[in-house]
Short mmCIF file of C-alpha atoms in Angstrom, two decimals:
data_model
loop_
_atom_site.label_atom_id
_atom_site.label_comp_id
_atom_site.label_asym_id
_atom_site.label_seq_id
_atom_site.Cartn_x
_atom_site.Cartn_y
_atom_site.Cartn_z
CA UNK A 1 -11.67 -27.48 8.51
CA UNK A 2 -10.86 -23.26 7.68
CA UNK A 3 -9.39 -22.03 5.20
CA UNK A 4 -5.50 -20.91 5.30
CA UNK A 5 -4.77 -17.37 4.80
CA UNK A 6 -1.85 -16.38 2.95
CA UNK A 7 -0.60 -12.87 2.42
CA UNK A 8 1.25 -12.77 -0.33
CA UNK A 9 3.89 -10.09 1.12
CA UNK A 10 7.34 -9.92 2.56
CA UNK A 11 5.66 -6.19 3.23
CA UNK A 12 5.88 -6.19 7.84
CA UNK A 13 3.14 -3.58 8.25
CA UNK A 14 0.66 -5.73 5.77
CA UNK A 15 1.63 -8.69 8.42
CA UNK A 16 1.14 -6.55 11.02
CA UNK A 17 -1.94 -5.47 10.75
CA UNK A 18 -3.54 -8.75 10.15
CA UNK A 19 -1.85 -10.49 13.05
CA UNK A 20 -2.79 -7.59 15.08
CA UNK A 21 -6.28 -8.17 14.28
CA UNK A 22 -6.62 -11.65 14.80
CA UNK A 23 -5.99 -12.93 11.82
CA UNK A 24 -3.43 -15.73 11.41
CA UNK A 25 -1.46 -15.45 8.15
CA UNK A 26 1.23 -17.24 6.46
CA UNK A 27 3.28 -15.59 4.74
CA UNK A 28 5.52 -15.42 1.42
CA UNK A 29 7.00 -13.86 -0.60
CA UNK A 30 4.94 -13.65 -4.36
CA UNK A 31 9.07 -12.95 -6.25
CA UNK A 32 7.26 -11.08 -8.68
CA UNK A 33 9.88 -8.70 -10.81
CA UNK A 34 7.59 -5.01 -9.45
CA UNK A 35 9.42 -2.66 -11.45
CA UNK A 36 8.96 -4.34 -15.76
CA UNK A 37 5.28 -5.32 -14.53
CA UNK A 38 4.67 -1.85 -13.21
CA UNK A 39 7.33 0.03 -16.43
CA UNK A 40 4.58 -1.86 -18.73
CA UNK A 41 1.85 -0.53 -17.03
CA UNK A 42 3.82 2.98 -16.81
CA UNK A 43 4.05 3.02 -20.51
CA UNK A 44 0.62 1.67 -21.75
CA UNK A 45 -0.74 4.74 -20.20
CA UNK A 46 -2.97 2.96 -17.85
CA UNK A 47 -4.26 4.50 -14.59
CA UNK A 48 -2.92 4.58 -11.39
CA UNK A 49 -4.92 2.94 -9.82
CA UNK A 50 -5.26 0.77 -12.32
CA UNK A 51 -1.42 0.36 -12.16
CA UNK A 52 -2.25 -0.91 -7.97
CA UNK A 53 -5.41 -3.52 -8.45
CA UNK A 54 -3.35 -5.31 -11.52
CA UNK A 55 0.12 -5.42 -8.58
CA UNK A 56 -1.34 -6.92 -6.28
CA UNK A 57 -3.49 -9.29 -8.63
CA UNK A 58 -0.23 -10.97 -10.29
CA UNK A 59 1.18 -11.52 -6.71
CA UNK A 60 -1.65 -13.10 -5.91
CA UNK A 61 -1.90 -15.26 -8.11
CA UNK A 62 1.20 -16.38 -8.22
CA UNK A 63 1.13 -17.21 -5.06
CA UNK A 64 -2.05 -18.75 -5.45
CA UNK A 65 -1.09 -21.56 -8.24
CA UNK A 66 0.97 -22.62 -5.93
CA UNK A 67 -0.75 -22.76 -2.60
CA UNK A 68 -4.45 -23.49 -1.84
CA UNK A 69 -6.22 -20.81 0.23
CA UNK A 70 -7.17 -17.72 0.42
CA UNK A 71 -3.93 -15.36 -0.84
CA UNK A 72 -3.87 -12.02 0.04
CA UNK A 73 -2.68 -9.70 -2.52
CA UNK A 74 -1.75 -6.44 -1.74
CA UNK A 75 -0.18 -3.65 -3.51
CA UNK A 76 0.21 0.32 -2.57
CA UNK A 77 0.66 3.24 -5.17
CA UNK A 78 0.88 7.07 -4.19
CA UNK A 79 -0.25 9.42 -6.87
CA UNK A 80 0.10 12.67 -6.63
CA UNK A 81 -1.49 14.43 -9.58
CA UNK A 82 -1.99 11.54 -11.67
CA UNK A 83 1.75 10.04 -11.84
CA UNK A 84 3.15 7.72 -9.56
CA UNK A 85 5.52 7.75 -7.54
CA UNK A 86 7.41 4.85 -6.16
CA UNK A 87 9.44 4.42 -2.90
CA UNK A 88 12.59 7.52 -3.07
CA UNK A 89 15.68 5.50 -4.08
CA UNK A 90 17.84 7.37 -1.08
CA UNK A 91 17.18 10.65 1.27
CA UNK A 92 18.57 13.29 -1.15
CA UNK A 93 14.92 11.46 -3.65
CA UNK A 94 13.33 10.90 -0.45
CA UNK A 95 13.68 14.90 0.51
CA UNK A 96 12.54 16.12 -3.74
CA UNK A 97 9.09 13.63 -3.41
CA UNK A 98 8.21 15.54 -0.15
CA UNK A 99 9.82 19.13 -1.91
CA UNK A 100 6.99 17.69 -4.46
CA UNK A 101 4.30 16.82 -2.17
CA UNK A 102 5.05 20.60 -0.64
CA UNK A 103 1.12 22.26 -0.41
CA UNK A 104 -0.68 19.36 -1.76
CA UNK A 105 -3.57 16.62 -2.19
CA UNK A 106 -2.38 12.92 -2.84
CA UNK A 107 -4.91 10.36 -2.61
CA UNK A 108 -2.62 6.74 -1.66
CA UNK A 109 -4.24 3.75 -3.94
CA UNK A 110 -4.36 0.99 -2.36
CA UNK A 111 -5.69 -2.23 -3.28
CA UNK A 112 -6.11 -5.34 -2.34
CA UNK A 113 -6.51 -8.65 -4.47
CA UNK A 114 -7.89 -12.53 -2.52
CA UNK A 115 -7.27 -15.34 -4.65
CA UNK A 116 -8.02 -18.95 -4.77
CA UNK A 117 -6.77 -22.09 -7.10
CA UNK A 118 -5.40 -19.43 -8.75
CA UNK A 119 -7.76 -17.26 -9.61
CA UNK A 120 -9.22 -13.43 -8.18
CA UNK A 121 -12.27 -14.47 -5.99
CA UNK A 122 -12.13 -10.91 -4.44
CA UNK A 123 -11.16 -7.07 -4.98
CA UNK A 124 -10.81 -3.70 -3.23
CA UNK A 125 -9.80 -1.12 -3.92
CA UNK A 126 -9.16 2.48 -0.73
CA UNK A 127 -7.97 6.48 -2.34
CA UNK A 128 -7.61 7.81 0.93
CA UNK A 129 -6.61 11.49 -0.21
CA UNK A 130 -4.10 13.28 2.44
CA UNK A 131 -2.91 16.79 2.36
CA UNK A 132 0.16 18.19 3.02
CA UNK A 133 0.80 21.06 4.41
CA UNK A 134 3.67 23.83 3.32
CA UNK A 135 6.82 22.45 4.40
CA UNK A 136 10.03 23.83 4.99
CA UNK A 137 13.89 23.57 3.91
CA UNK A 138 15.26 23.31 7.54
CA UNK A 139 12.47 20.90 7.95
CA UNK A 140 12.77 18.72 5.66
CA UNK A 141 15.88 18.25 6.50
CA UNK A 142 15.18 17.66 10.15
CA UNK A 143 12.37 15.30 8.94
CA UNK A 144 14.90 12.93 7.44
CA UNK A 145 17.85 13.13 10.06
CA UNK A 146 15.26 12.19 12.33
CA UNK A 147 12.70 9.28 11.35
CA UNK A 148 16.08 7.45 8.83
CA UNK A 149 16.02 5.35 6.38
CA UNK A 150 13.04 3.39 7.32
CA UNK A 151 11.28 6.27 4.88
CA UNK A 152 13.27 4.77 2.17
CA UNK A 153 10.41 1.65 2.90
CA UNK A 154 7.63 3.77 2.00
CA UNK A 155 5.96 5.34 -1.23
CA UNK A 156 5.58 8.56 0.04
CA UNK A 157 8.66 9.11 2.25
CA UNK A 158 6.52 9.14 4.89
CA UNK A 159 5.01 6.10 8.42
CA UNK A 160 1.42 8.37 9.54
CA UNK A 161 1.64 6.17 12.69
CA UNK A 162 4.97 8.61 13.18
CA UNK A 163 7.20 11.45 12.71
CA UNK A 164 4.78 11.35 9.55
CA UNK A 165 2.47 12.70 11.17
CA UNK A 166 3.83 16.40 10.52
CA UNK A 167 3.75 16.71 7.48
CA UNK A 168 0.06 16.80 6.98
CA UNK A 169 -2.76 19.31 7.47
CA UNK A 170 -6.04 16.93 6.64
CA UNK A 171 -6.17 14.25 6.44
CA UNK A 172 -9.56 12.33 4.42
CA UNK A 173 -10.13 8.10 4.41
CA UNK A 174 -9.34 4.52 6.07
CA UNK A 175 -6.56 5.18 8.02
CA UNK A 176 -5.69 0.78 7.71
CA UNK A 177 -5.71 1.99 3.87
CA UNK A 178 -3.04 4.27 4.33
CA UNK A 179 -1.24 1.48 6.49
CA UNK A 180 -1.12 -0.73 2.91
CA UNK A 181 -4.08 -2.65 4.08
CA UNK A 182 -8.04 -1.80 3.92
CA UNK A 183 -8.54 -4.57 6.52
CA UNK A 184 -12.26 -3.57 7.78
CA UNK A 185 -13.25 -4.66 4.34
CA UNK A 186 -11.16 -7.28 3.88
CA UNK A 187 -12.14 -8.96 7.43
CA UNK A 188 -15.75 -8.42 6.33
CA UNK A 189 -14.76 -10.95 3.46
CA UNK A 190 -12.78 -13.17 5.44
CA UNK A 191 -16.24 -13.10 7.67
CA UNK A 192 -18.34 -14.34 3.94
CA UNK A 193 -16.51 -16.98 3.90
CA UNK A 194 -16.25 -18.14 7.30
CA UNK A 195 -12.32 -17.83 8.84
CA UNK A 196 -13.17 -15.18 11.11
CA UNK A 197 -16.44 -15.68 13.32
CA UNK A 198 -19.50 -13.60 12.44
#
């Protein structure tokens, strides 16, 4: 009997990516206090990539203690010159973030951990780099008005698969990782475990 795949996430985009790749996964919200965890990590001076990995592991382990199967925990943080940037709280903050990104390159620290029986068994970190072209104030205003409040659900106030593509002059790295899930390494691990045929 094949192992059940459980996604420890409420993320619609991660569920959609898995389903699109033919992976049947049950989604379970991990109910961890992400804000408290992030505050603790940042107070200790933890690197942004390590913060993302720790959060992914926290989610995977929490759900894995209550569910059998392979539990996937994921987290993505935006790293701007060593500073972790969170999702904007409102449209004014989204505009402020875009002003900060303008003309600069940031990294998306995209971490994924698989836990089984309450223990991590596999982890992967992908770090695509995205260069935002210089953005004018009229563009930022028009972009946010057109993109709408959906940008508040994303760490960079953009969705690359939509209007967010207009923000960038250069992108280096895996497209799926930018969307929040390093899909190709994950599929490879699921083949190794016999969940997918090789």
